[in-house]
Amino acid sequence: MTTKTTNGTATDTTKTSVAEPTPIIPLPPAAARAATVAGSVVALVGTFLAWTWTEEFPGNLTVTGYPGGLQVLTLISAALTTLFALSGYGIRGLGWLTPGGTNSPTRLLALGVLGTTGYTIGAISYELGGLVNLEPGAWVSGIGALVAVIGALGLPADQGYGPDESPNLWGRIRHSLSAPEPGRAKELPSWAEILIIAAGFGIGLYVFAYGIGTEYSELFIGFLITAGFGFTAVLRAGLIKQLSTLTAKHRNVTMAAAFVAAICFPFTQSNDQYALIGANILIFATVALGLNVVVGLAGLLDLGYVAFLGVGAYAAALVSGSPQSTIGVHFPFWAAVLTGAAASLIFGVVIGAPTLRLRGDYLAIVTLGFGEIFRITMNNLNGNSGPDVTNGSNGIPNIPDLELFGFNLGLPHDVLGTELTRSGNYYLLMLLFTAVVVLVFRRSAESRIGRAWVAIREDETAATAMGINGFRLKLLAFALGASLAGLAGTVQAHVSYSITPEQYQFAGSVPPNSAFLLAAVILGGMGTISGPLIGAALLYLIPAKLQFMQEYQLLLFGFALMLLMRFRPEGLVADRRKQLEFHETGQLDVPEDKPLPEGATGVAKAGA
């Protein structure tokens, strides 16, 4: 059907209907959902059978009737897949799992079951020498997982395919990863919302403690597969968005719940090594949060930020009373903390004052040079190439443990019937420092200065034109970020017993270093509080648990960043500004051939 417009041109006004994408596997919806449920149940039942005949494979998968090791991960994934698939039947009490009625979460969970089970079968075959080492339980769970995936791929496709997406196998999976989240659910009573927040942090604590407590690399890899697909499925279901809405509504309750969950962590670990990983994660996360002030709020690309951590650590080590300290003084801890933060603050101002008039790549190069200059200077202050201050490459060893109010952090203590080890003591101390840094970051971001930083980050020229003193505020951000890093460095010096210049490089196999700190901010989400904390936890935990992959760490790290930039460029936790920047807003474009209304100008046409 064509009609004539006022200028005489003919336009087609026939409405074309867009066909809904058909399932990849041509199954009736009821049959597809039944296959998904049946397959996940079969996979779950298979975890109660033996998967191999020998205990040489870690986890003791030879027991019938009691899942262990990687079988537990398959059991959890299969149970979640069953629940999400059953929610599509409209069963009372399960509808809240998929408030938008989408099938993407079920599809992702089914893929997680297949991924975890398939990895376990492959690992058993590789380590024991072939598929012959598999017992019937492995085959039952493997076949069940495959049936569940086939059924999930046959479920009706979700709406919202973009013009560049295709409802084939890859397009369906990609759409499941990036589909819009459902809208807001109905409001609940305040007490119910508080209970949901507490339950959410409780589940998060359990998952985090389980991941750190994995005793062998095969179990940790399976945990990553299960957690990755599970988190993405929950995100696509809209549950994370609903929890975020509740946490924003009850902000004080959220902060209290997060702090309580973090305090409980060392009491869940019986191995001192795992508690030490938690303490180091907090150090890494606190420094990343300080870098977030510089990069996430002010938009200053700092590639030598780890040097400020080193300044605080060296300052605290020199006044710690170590026998190898060239100064020979012993400050109380509160004075050592102030010394480390003040030293980093001074270095931040000294380095930032002459360089912050630069922008972009030039500033990044200068900060990279500062980081290398710091490391080389610490090496040269050995009494030969320069004054004897830092003992050169030998560093400052034998840093004594802290003693606060008669409480020696180097000794284990019995707290509520549970032994709190040295690492647990330092974890709780670092948690207190993290809470202080979070408070400083939050207050700064919400203040007038924080809004000015964001304006400078978005467009420094426009901000300057509006009367913002860009140089002074950038120097303030640089100094604040440096002092927060120095604060964490004072604790790091005592946790690690010794410090050396090699610990503070731009890139290396062991974090923290400048490259991993910057990646933690980008991975987690720039400008947010929880983003750098999550990013730092992942980037520290994965190398710490997968020592055998240390040679390929940078390769895998780069590959992970490529995937992140492709599927979630705004980071794991993104603010509203980043979501609007990297994703479509849903606004309709004005057709080019649409006639302009009377009185419209050429500027309006160009804008359209």
Coordinates of C-alpha atoms in Angstrom, one line a residue:
M1 CA 0.0 0.0 0.0
T2 CA 1.4 3.4 -1.0
T3 CA 0.3 6.9 -0.2
K4 CA 1.4 10.3 -1.4
T5 CA 2.9 12.8 0.9
T6 CA 2.6 16.6 0.7
N7 CA 5.7 16.9 -1.5
G8 CA 4.3 14.4 -4.0
T9 CA 6.6 11.5 -3.2
A10 CA 5.2 8.0 -2.7
T11 CA 5.9 6.1 0.5
D12 CA 5.2 2.5 1.4
T13 CA 3.0 2.3 4.5
T14 CA 2.5 -1.4 4.5
K15 CA 3.4 -2.8 7.9
T16 CA 5.6 -5.9 7.8
S17 CA 5.5 -8.4 10.6
V18 CA 8.7 -9.7 12.0
A19 CA 8.6 -13.4 12.4
E20 CA 9.6 -14.7 15.8
P21 CA 12.8 -16.8 15.7
T22 CA 12.2 -20.5 15.7
P23 CA 13.9 -22.8 18.1
I24 CA 17.3 -24.3 17.0
I25 CA 16.0 -27.8 17.6
P26 CA 12.4 -28.3 16.2
L27 CA 10.7 -29.6 19.3
P28 CA 7.2 -28.6 20.6
P29 CA 7.6 -26.3 23.6
A30 CA 6.1 -28.8 26.0
A31 CA 8.4 -31.5 24.8
A32 CA 11.5 -29.3 24.9
R33 CA 10.7 -28.2 28.5
A34 CA 10.0 -31.9 29.5
A35 CA 13.4 -32.9 28.0
T36 CA 15.2 -30.2 29.9
V37 CA 13.6 -31.3 33.2
A38 CA 14.2 -35.0 32.5
G39 CA 17.8 -34.5 31.4
S40 CA 18.7 -32.3 34.4
V41 CA 17.1 -34.8 36.8
V42 CA 19.0 -37.7 35.2
A43 CA 22.2 -35.7 35.5
L44 CA 21.4 -35.1 39.1
V45 CA 20.8 -38.8 39.8
G46 CA 24.1 -39.7 38.1
T47 CA 26.0 -37.8 40.8
F48 CA 25.0 -40.4 43.4
L49 CA 26.7 -43.1 41.4
A50 CA 30.4 -43.8 41.0
W51 CA 32.2 -41.9 38.2
T52 CA 35.5 -43.7 38.3
W53 CA 36.9 -46.8 39.9
T54 CA 40.1 -45.5 41.5
E55 CA 40.9 -42.8 44.0
E56 CA 43.8 -41.6 42.0
F57 CA 41.6 -38.9 40.6
P58 CA 41.1 -36.3 43.4
G59 CA 37.8 -35.9 45.1
N60 CA 37.0 -39.6 45.6
L61 CA 34.4 -40.1 42.9
T62 CA 34.3 -43.9 43.5
V63 CA 31.6 -43.8 46.2
T64 CA 28.0 -44.7 45.3
G65 CA 25.3 -42.8 47.2
Y66 CA 27.4 -39.8 48.3
P67 CA 28.5 -37.2 45.8
G68 CA 31.9 -35.7 46.2
G69 CA 34.3 -33.3 44.6
L70 CA 33.2 -32.3 41.1
Q71 CA 30.0 -34.4 41.4
V72 CA 28.7 -31.8 43.9
L73 CA 29.1 -29.0 41.3
T74 CA 27.2 -31.1 38.7
L75 CA 24.5 -31.8 41.3
I76 CA 24.1 -28.1 42.1
S77 CA 23.9 -27.1 38.4
A78 CA 21.4 -29.8 37.6
A79 CA 19.2 -28.9 40.6
L80 CA 19.2 -25.2 39.5
T81 CA 18.4 -26.2 35.9
T82 CA 15.5 -28.3 37.1
L83 CA 14.1 -25.4 39.2
F84 CA 14.4 -22.8 36.4
A85 CA 12.9 -25.2 33.9
L86 CA 10.0 -26.0 36.2
S87 CA 9.3 -22.3 36.7
G88 CA 8.2 -22.2 33.0
Y89 CA 5.2 -24.5 33.9
G90 CA 3.8 -21.7 36.2
I91 CA 4.3 -23.8 39.3
R92 CA 3.3 -21.8 42.4
G93 CA 6.3 -20.6 44.3
L94 CA 8.8 -20.9 41.4
G95 CA 7.6 -18.0 39.2
W96 CA 9.9 -15.6 41.0
L97 CA 12.9 -17.3 39.5
T98 CA 12.1 -16.0 36.0
P99 CA 10.0 -12.9 36.5
G100 CA 10.3 -12.0 32.9
G101 CA 9.3 -15.4 31.6
T102 CA 12.6 -15.8 29.7
N103 CA 14.2 -19.1 28.8
S104 CA 17.8 -17.8 28.6
P105 CA 18.6 -18.7 32.3
T106 CA 17.5 -22.2 31.8
R107 CA 19.5 -22.5 28.6
L108 CA 22.6 -21.1 30.3
L109 CA 22.3 -23.4 33.3
A110 CA 21.9 -26.5 31.1
L111 CA 25.1 -25.5 29.3
G112 CA 26.7 -25.2 32.7
V113 CA 25.7 -28.7 33.6
L114 CA 27.1 -30.0 30.3
G115 CA 30.3 -27.9 30.8
T116 CA 31.0 -29.1 34.3
T117 CA 30.2 -32.8 33.6
G118 CA 32.0 -32.8 30.3
Y119 CA 35.1 -31.2 31.9
T120 CA 35.1 -33.8 34.7
I121 CA 34.8 -36.7 32.1
G122 CA 37.6 -35.2 30.1
A123 CA 39.8 -34.7 33.2
I124 CA 39.3 -38.3 34.4
S125 CA 40.1 -39.6 30.9
Y126 CA 43.2 -37.5 30.6
E127 CA 44.7 -38.1 34.0
L128 CA 43.8 -41.8 34.2
G129 CA 44.4 -42.8 30.6
G130 CA 41.2 -43.1 28.6
L131 CA 37.4 -43.4 28.8
V132 CA 37.7 -46.9 30.1
N133 CA 38.3 -45.5 33.5
L134 CA 34.7 -44.1 33.6
E135 CA 32.1 -45.8 35.7
P136 CA 28.3 -45.8 34.8
G137 CA 27.6 -42.7 36.9
A138 CA 29.7 -40.5 34.7
W139 CA 27.9 -41.7 31.6
V140 CA 24.5 -41.3 33.2
S141 CA 25.2 -37.6 34.2
G142 CA 26.9 -36.9 30.8
I143 CA 23.9 -38.2 28.8
G144 CA 21.5 -36.4 31.1
A145 CA 23.4 -33.2 30.7
L146 CA 23.3 -33.6 26.9
V147 CA 19.6 -34.2 26.9
A148 CA 19.0 -31.2 29.1
V149 CA 21.0 -29.0 26.6
I150 CA 19.0 -30.3 23.6
G151 CA 15.8 -29.6 25.4
A152 CA 16.9 -26.1 26.5
L153 CA 17.9 -25.3 22.9
G154 CA 14.5 -26.3 21.8
L155 CA 12.7 -23.9 24.1
P156 CA 11.0 -20.9 22.6
A157 CA 13.4 -18.1 21.8
D158 CA 13.4 -14.9 23.9
Q159 CA 12.2 -11.8 22.2
G160 CA 14.5 -8.9 21.5
Y161 CA 16.9 -10.1 18.8
G162 CA 18.9 -7.2 17.3
P163 CA 19.4 -6.7 13.5
D164 CA 22.9 -8.3 13.7
E165 CA 21.7 -11.3 15.6
S166 CA 20.6 -14.6 14.1
P167 CA 18.5 -17.3 15.8
N168 CA 21.1 -20.0 15.0
L169 CA 23.1 -21.9 17.7
W170 CA 25.7 -19.2 18.2
G171 CA 23.2 -16.4 17.9
R172 CA 21.0 -18.1 20.5
I173 CA 23.8 -18.5 23.0
R174 CA 25.1 -14.9 22.4
H175 CA 21.5 -13.6 22.9
S176 CA 21.3 -15.5 26.1
L177 CA 24.4 -13.7 27.3
S178 CA 23.3 -10.2 26.3
A179 CA 19.5 -10.3 26.4
P180 CA 17.8 -7.4 28.3
E181 CA 17.0 -8.2 31.9
P182 CA 13.3 -8.4 33.0
G183 CA 11.7 -5.4 34.6
R184 CA 11.2 -4.7 38.2
A185 CA 9.1 -7.2 40.3
K186 CA 6.4 -6.2 42.7
E187 CA 7.3 -4.6 45.9
L188 CA 7.6 -6.6 49.1
P189 CA 7.3 -5.6 52.8
S190 CA 10.5 -4.1 54.2
W191 CA 11.2 -7.0 56.5
A192 CA 11.1 -9.4 53.5
E193 CA 13.4 -7.2 51.5
I194 CA 15.9 -7.1 54.3
L195 CA 15.8 -10.9 54.6
I196 CA 16.4 -11.2 50.9
I197 CA 19.4 -8.9 51.2
A198 CA 20.8 -11.0 54.1
A199 CA 20.2 -14.2 52.1
G200 CA 21.9 -12.8 49.1
F201 CA 25.1 -11.9 51.0
G202 CA 24.9 -15.3 52.8
I203 CA 24.9 -17.1 49.5
G204 CA 27.7 -14.9 48.2
L205 CA 29.8 -15.7 51.3
Y206 CA 29.2 -19.4 50.8
V207 CA 30.2 -19.3 47.1
F208 CA 33.3 -17.2 47.8
A209 CA 34.4 -19.4 50.7
Y210 CA 33.8 -22.5 48.7
G211 CA 35.9 -21.2 45.8
I212 CA 38.9 -20.3 48.0
G213 CA 38.6 -23.6 49.9
T214 CA 38.9 -25.8 46.8
E215 CA 41.8 -28.1 47.5
Y216 CA 42.9 -29.0 44.0
S217 CA 43.0 -27.3 40.6
E218 CA 40.4 -29.7 38.9
L219 CA 37.8 -28.7 41.5
F220 CA 38.6 -25.0 41.1
I221 CA 38.2 -25.2 37.3
G222 CA 34.9 -26.9 37.7
F223 CA 33.9 -24.3 40.2
L224 CA 34.7 -21.5 37.7
I225 CA 32.6 -23.2 35.0
T226 CA 29.6 -23.7 37.4
A227 CA 29.9 -20.2 38.9
G228 CA 30.3 -18.5 35.5
F229 CA 27.2 -20.1 33.9
G230 CA 25.2 -19.8 37.2
F231 CA 26.0 -16.1 37.7
T232 CA 25.2 -15.3 34.1
A233 CA 21.9 -17.2 34.3
V234 CA 20.9 -15.4 37.5
L235 CA 21.8 -12.1 35.9
R236 CA 19.8 -12.9 32.8
A237 CA 16.8 -13.9 35.0
G238 CA 16.8 -10.4 36.5
L239 CA 17.4 -11.6 40.0
I240 CA 20.7 -9.6 40.3
K241 CA 18.9 -6.5 39.1
Q242 CA 16.1 -7.0 41.7
L243 CA 18.7 -7.5 44.4
S244 CA 20.5 -4.3 43.3
T245 CA 17.3 -2.4 43.5
L246 CA 16.8 -3.7 47.1
T247 CA 20.3 -2.8 48.1
A248 CA 20.0 0.7 46.7
K249 CA 16.7 1.1 48.7
H250 CA 18.2 -0.2 52.0
R251 CA 21.8 1.1 51.6
N252 CA 22.7 1.1 55.3
V253 CA 21.4 -2.5 55.7
T254 CA 23.3 -3.5 52.7
M255 CA 26.6 -2.1 54.0
A256 CA 26.0 -3.8 57.4
A257 CA 25.2 -7.2 55.7
A258 CA 28.3 -7.0 53.5
F259 CA 30.5 -6.2 56.5
V260 CA 29.1 -9.0 58.6
A261 CA 29.5 -11.5 55.8
A262 CA 33.1 -10.4 55.3
I263 CA 33.8 -10.8 59.0
C264 CA 32.5 -14.3 58.9
F265 CA 34.8 -15.4 56.1
P266 CA 37.9 -16.3 58.2
F267 CA 35.8 -18.4 60.5
T268 CA 34.8 -20.6 57.5
Q269 CA 38.4 -21.5 56.6
S270 CA 40.3 -24.1 58.5
N271 CA 43.4 -23.8 56.4
D272 CA 45.6 -20.8 57.2
Q273 CA 46.7 -20.6 53.5
Y274 CA 43.2 -20.0 52.3
A275 CA 42.7 -17.2 54.9
L276 CA 46.0 -15.7 53.7
I277 CA 44.5 -15.6 50.1
G278 CA 41.5 -13.7 51.5
A279 CA 43.8 -11.2 53.3
N280 CA 45.8 -10.6 50.1
I281 CA 42.6 -10.2 48.1
L282 CA 41.5 -7.5 50.4
I283 CA 44.9 -5.7 50.0
F284 CA 44.6 -6.0 46.2
A285 CA 41.0 -4.9 46.2
T286 CA 41.6 -1.9 48.4
V287 CA 44.4 -0.7 46.2
A288 CA 42.2 -1.2 43.1
L289 CA 39.5 0.9 44.8
G290 CA 42.0 3.7 45.3
L291 CA 42.9 3.4 41.6
N292 CA 39.2 3.7 40.8
V293 CA 39.3 7.2 42.2
V294 CA 41.9 8.1 39.6
V295 CA 40.7 6.1 36.7
G296 CA 37.0 5.5 37.3
L297 CA 36.0 8.9 38.7
A298 CA 38.6 11.4 37.3
G299 CA 39.4 9.5 34.1
L300 CA 43.2 9.7 34.5
L301 CA 45.0 6.7 33.0
D302 CA 47.6 5.7 35.6
L303 CA 50.0 2.9 34.6
G304 CA 52.3 3.2 37.5
Y305 CA 49.9 3.1 40.4
V306 CA 51.5 0.1 42.1
A307 CA 54.4 2.4 43.0
F308 CA 52.2 4.2 45.6
L309 CA 51.5 0.9 47.2
G310 CA 55.3 0.3 47.3
V311 CA 55.9 3.8 48.9
G312 CA 53.5 3.0 51.7
A313 CA 55.0 -0.5 52.2
Y314 CA 58.6 0.8 52.3
A315 CA 57.7 3.6 54.6
A316 CA 56.0 1.3 57.1
A317 CA 58.8 -1.3 56.8
L318 CA 61.4 1.3 57.6
V319 CA 59.7 2.3 60.8
S320 CA 58.5 -1.2 61.8
G321 CA 61.5 -2.0 64.0
S322 CA 62.8 -4.6 61.6
P323 CA 66.5 -5.6 62.4
Q324 CA 67.3 -4.9 58.7
S325 CA 65.8 -1.5 58.7
T326 CA 68.4 1.2 58.0
I327 CA 66.6 3.8 60.1
G328 CA 66.4 1.7 63.2
V329 CA 63.1 3.1 64.7
H330 CA 60.0 1.4 65.8
F331 CA 56.7 3.4 65.4
P332 CA 53.4 2.1 66.9
F333 CA 51.1 0.9 64.2
W334 CA 48.9 3.9 64.0
A335 CA 51.9 6.1 63.5
A336 CA 53.3 3.7 60.8
V337 CA 49.9 3.8 59.0
L338 CA 50.0 7.6 59.0
T339 CA 53.6 7.6 57.8
G340 CA 52.9 5.3 54.9
A341 CA 49.8 7.2 53.8
A342 CA 51.6 10.5 54.2
A343 CA 54.6 9.3 52.2
S344 CA 52.4 8.1 49.4
L345 CA 50.4 11.4 49.5
I346 CA 53.6 13.4 49.1
F347 CA 54.8 11.3 46.2
G348 CA 51.4 11.6 44.6
V349 CA 51.6 15.4 44.7
V350 CA 55.2 15.5 43.7
I351 CA 54.6 13.3 40.6
G352 CA 51.2 14.7 39.8
A353 CA 52.0 18.4 40.0
P354 CA 54.3 18.6 36.9
T355 CA 52.5 15.8 34.9
L356 CA 48.8 16.3 35.3
R357 CA 48.7 19.0 32.7
L358 CA 49.1 16.2 30.2
R359 CA 46.2 14.2 28.9
G360 CA 45.5 10.8 27.5
D361 CA 48.3 8.7 26.2
Y362 CA 51.0 11.2 27.3
L363 CA 49.9 11.0 30.9
A364 CA 49.8 7.2 30.8
I365 CA 53.4 7.1 29.5
V366 CA 54.6 9.5 32.3
T367 CA 52.9 7.4 35.0
L368 CA 54.4 4.2 33.5
G369 CA 57.8 5.8 33.7
F370 CA 57.2 6.8 37.3
G371 CA 56.4 3.2 38.3
E372 CA 59.6 1.9 36.7
I373 CA 61.7 4.8 38.2
F374 CA 60.4 3.8 41.7
R375 CA 61.4 0.2 41.3
I376 CA 64.8 1.1 39.9
T377 CA 65.4 3.6 42.7
M378 CA 64.6 1.1 45.4
N379 CA 67.1 -1.2 43.8
N380 CA 69.8 1.4 43.7
L381 CA 69.4 2.6 47.3
N382 CA 71.7 -0.2 48.4
G383 CA 74.8 1.6 49.7
N384 CA 76.8 1.1 46.5
S385 CA 74.8 2.8 43.7
G386 CA 73.3 5.2 46.2
P387 CA 72.6 5.8 49.9
D388 CA 71.9 2.7 52.0
V389 CA 68.2 3.1 52.6
T390 CA 66.3 0.1 51.2
N391 CA 69.0 -2.6 51.1
G392 CA 68.6 -2.7 47.3
S393 CA 67.3 -5.9 45.8
N394 CA 67.4 -7.7 49.2
G395 CA 64.6 -5.5 50.4
I396 CA 63.6 -5.2 54.1
P397 CA 63.0 -8.7 55.6
N398 CA 62.0 -9.8 59.1
I399 CA 59.2 -7.2 59.5
P400 CA 57.7 -8.0 62.9
D401 CA 54.1 -8.8 63.5
L402 CA 51.7 -6.1 64.7
E403 CA 50.5 -5.9 68.3
L404 CA 47.4 -3.8 68.8
F405 CA 46.0 -3.1 72.3
G406 CA 47.9 -6.2 73.6
F407 CA 46.5 -8.3 70.8
N408 CA 49.4 -9.9 68.8
L409 CA 48.2 -10.5 65.2
G410 CA 51.0 -13.0 64.6
L411 CA 49.6 -15.5 67.1
P412 CA 46.5 -17.7 66.7
H413 CA 43.6 -16.8 69.0
D414 CA 40.5 -18.6 70.1
V415 CA 37.3 -16.6 69.2
L416 CA 33.9 -18.0 70.0
G417 CA 35.3 -21.5 70.0
T418 CA 37.0 -21.1 66.6
E419 CA 40.8 -20.6 66.2
L420 CA 41.6 -17.5 64.4
T421 CA 45.0 -17.9 62.7
R422 CA 47.6 -15.2 61.9
S423 CA 46.2 -14.8 58.4
G424 CA 42.7 -14.5 59.8
N425 CA 43.9 -11.7 62.2
Y426 CA 45.4 -9.7 59.3
Y427 CA 42.3 -10.4 57.2
L428 CA 40.1 -8.7 59.8
L429 CA 42.6 -5.8 60.1
M430 CA 42.6 -5.3 56.4
L431 CA 38.8 -5.5 56.3
L432 CA 38.7 -2.5 58.7
F433 CA 41.0 -0.6 56.3
T434 CA 38.8 -1.7 53.3
A435 CA 35.7 -0.3 55.1
V436 CA 37.5 3.0 55.6
V437 CA 38.5 3.2 51.9
V438 CA 35.0 2.3 50.8
L439 CA 33.6 5.0 53.0
V440 CA 36.1 7.6 51.6
F441 CA 35.3 6.5 48.1
R442 CA 31.6 6.7 48.6
R443 CA 31.6 10.1 50.2
S444 CA 34.0 11.5 47.6
A445 CA 32.0 10.1 44.7
E446 CA 28.7 11.6 46.0
S447 CA 30.2 15.0 46.9
R448 CA 30.5 18.1 44.8
I449 CA 34.2 17.2 44.1
G450 CA 33.1 13.7 42.9
R451 CA 30.6 15.2 40.4
A452 CA 33.4 17.5 39.2
W453 CA 35.7 14.5 38.6
V454 CA 33.0 12.8 36.5
A455 CA 32.6 16.0 34.5
I456 CA 36.4 16.1 33.9
R457 CA 36.3 12.5 32.9
E458 CA 33.5 12.9 30.4
D459 CA 34.8 16.2 28.8
E460 CA 37.6 18.2 30.4
T461 CA 37.2 21.1 28.0
A462 CA 33.5 21.5 28.7
A463 CA 34.2 21.1 32.4
T464 CA 36.8 23.9 32.3
A465 CA 34.4 26.1 30.4
M466 CA 31.8 25.6 33.2
G467 CA 34.3 27.0 35.8
I468 CA 35.8 23.7 37.1
N469 CA 39.5 24.0 37.9
G470 CA 40.6 20.8 36.2
F471 CA 44.2 20.8 37.2
R472 CA 43.5 21.3 40.9
L473 CA 40.8 18.6 41.0
K474 CA 42.9 16.1 39.1
L475 CA 45.8 16.6 41.5
L476 CA 43.4 16.1 44.4
A477 CA 42.2 12.8 42.8
F478 CA 45.8 11.7 42.2
A479 CA 46.8 12.5 45.8
L480 CA 43.7 10.8 47.3
G481 CA 44.3 7.7 45.3
A482 CA 48.0 7.6 46.2
S483 CA 47.2 7.9 49.9
L484 CA 44.7 5.1 49.8
A485 CA 47.2 2.8 48.1
G486 CA 49.8 3.8 50.8
L487 CA 47.3 2.9 53.5
A488 CA 47.0 -0.6 52.1
G489 CA 50.8 -0.9 51.7
T490 CA 51.4 -0.5 55.4
V491 CA 49.4 -3.7 56.1
Q492 CA 50.9 -5.5 53.1
A493 CA 54.4 -5.0 54.5
H494 CA 53.5 -6.8 57.7
V495 CA 51.4 -9.6 56.1
S496 CA 54.2 -10.6 53.7
Y497 CA 57.0 -10.3 56.3
S498 CA 59.3 -8.7 53.8
I499 CA 59.2 -6.4 50.8
T500 CA 61.5 -6.2 47.7
P501 CA 61.5 -4.0 44.6
E502 CA 60.4 -6.9 42.4
Q503 CA 57.0 -6.9 44.0
Y504 CA 56.1 -3.6 42.4
Q505 CA 56.3 -4.0 38.7
F506 CA 54.1 -2.9 35.8
A507 CA 53.3 -6.4 34.9
G508 CA 54.2 -9.7 36.4
S509 CA 53.1 -13.2 37.2
V510 CA 52.0 -12.3 40.8
P511 CA 49.6 -9.5 41.6
P512 CA 49.4 -6.8 42.7
N513 CA 51.0 -5.0 39.8
S514 CA 49.9 -2.0 37.8
A515 CA 48.5 -3.9 34.9
F516 CA 46.4 -6.2 37.1
L517 CA 45.2 -3.3 39.2
L518 CA 44.0 -1.4 36.1
A519 CA 42.4 -4.6 34.8
A520 CA 40.6 -5.1 38.1
V521 CA 39.0 -1.7 37.8
I522 CA 38.0 -2.2 34.1
L523 CA 36.9 -5.8 34.7
G524 CA 34.8 -5.0 37.7
G525 CA 33.3 -1.7 36.5
M526 CA 34.8 1.8 36.6
G527 CA 33.3 4.3 38.9
T528 CA 31.5 1.7 41.2
I529 CA 32.3 0.4 44.6
S530 CA 31.7 -3.3 44.3
G531 CA 33.1 -3.5 40.8
P532 CA 36.9 -3.2 41.6
L533 CA 36.4 -5.4 44.7
I534 CA 34.9 -8.2 42.5
G535 CA 37.5 -7.7 39.8
A536 CA 40.4 -7.8 42.2
A537 CA 39.1 -10.9 43.9
L538 CA 38.8 -12.7 40.6
L539 CA 42.2 -11.6 39.3
Y540 CA 44.0 -12.6 42.5
L541 CA 42.1 -15.8 43.2
I542 CA 42.4 -17.4 39.8
P543 CA 46.2 -17.2 39.6
A544 CA 46.6 -18.2 43.2
K545 CA 44.5 -21.4 42.7
L546 CA 45.8 -22.4 39.3
Q547 CA 49.6 -22.4 39.8
F548 CA 50.1 -24.9 36.9
M549 CA 48.8 -22.3 34.4
Q550 CA 51.3 -19.6 35.6
E551 CA 53.2 -19.7 32.3
Y552 CA 50.1 -19.0 30.3
Q553 CA 48.6 -16.5 32.7
L554 CA 49.0 -13.4 30.6
L555 CA 47.7 -15.2 27.5
L556 CA 44.6 -16.4 29.3
F557 CA 44.3 -13.0 30.9
G558 CA 44.3 -11.2 27.5
F559 CA 41.8 -13.8 26.2
A560 CA 39.4 -13.1 29.1
L561 CA 39.6 -9.4 28.6
M562 CA 38.7 -9.8 24.9
L563 CA 35.6 -11.8 25.8
L564 CA 34.7 -9.2 28.4
M565 CA 35.0 -6.3 26.0
R566 CA 32.9 -8.2 23.5
F567 CA 30.0 -9.3 25.8
R568 CA 30.1 -6.8 28.7
P569 CA 32.3 -3.8 27.9
E570 CA 30.9 -1.9 30.9
G571 CA 32.3 -4.4 33.4
L572 CA 30.8 -6.9 35.7
V573 CA 29.2 -4.2 37.8
A574 CA 28.3 -1.1 35.8
D575 CA 26.7 2.1 36.7
R576 CA 23.8 3.6 34.7
R577 CA 26.0 5.9 32.7
K578 CA 28.2 3.0 31.4
Q579 CA 25.1 0.9 30.6
L580 CA 23.7 3.7 28.4
E581 CA 27.1 4.3 26.8
F582 CA 27.8 0.7 25.7
H583 CA 24.3 -0.5 25.0
E584 CA 21.3 0.6 23.0
T585 CA 18.9 2.8 24.9
G586 CA 15.8 1.6 23.0
Q587 CA 15.1 5.0 21.4
L588 CA 13.7 4.8 17.9
D589 CA 15.7 6.5 15.1
V590 CA 13.9 9.0 12.9
P591 CA 13.5 7.6 9.4
E592 CA 15.6 9.5 6.8
D593 CA 12.8 9.8 4.3
K594 CA 10.2 11.1 6.8
P595 CA 9.1 14.6 5.9
L596 CA 9.9 17.3 8.4
P597 CA 7.1 19.1 10.2
E598 CA 6.4 22.7 9.5
G599 CA 8.9 25.0 11.1
A600 CA 11.6 22.4 11.4
T601 CA 15.1 23.5 10.5
G602 CA 18.0 21.9 8.8
V603 CA 19.7 21.4 12.2
A604 CA 16.8 19.2 13.3
K605 CA 17.1 17.2 10.1
A606 CA 20.8 16.8 10.6
G607 CA 20.3 15.7 14.2
A608 CA 17.8 13.2 13.0

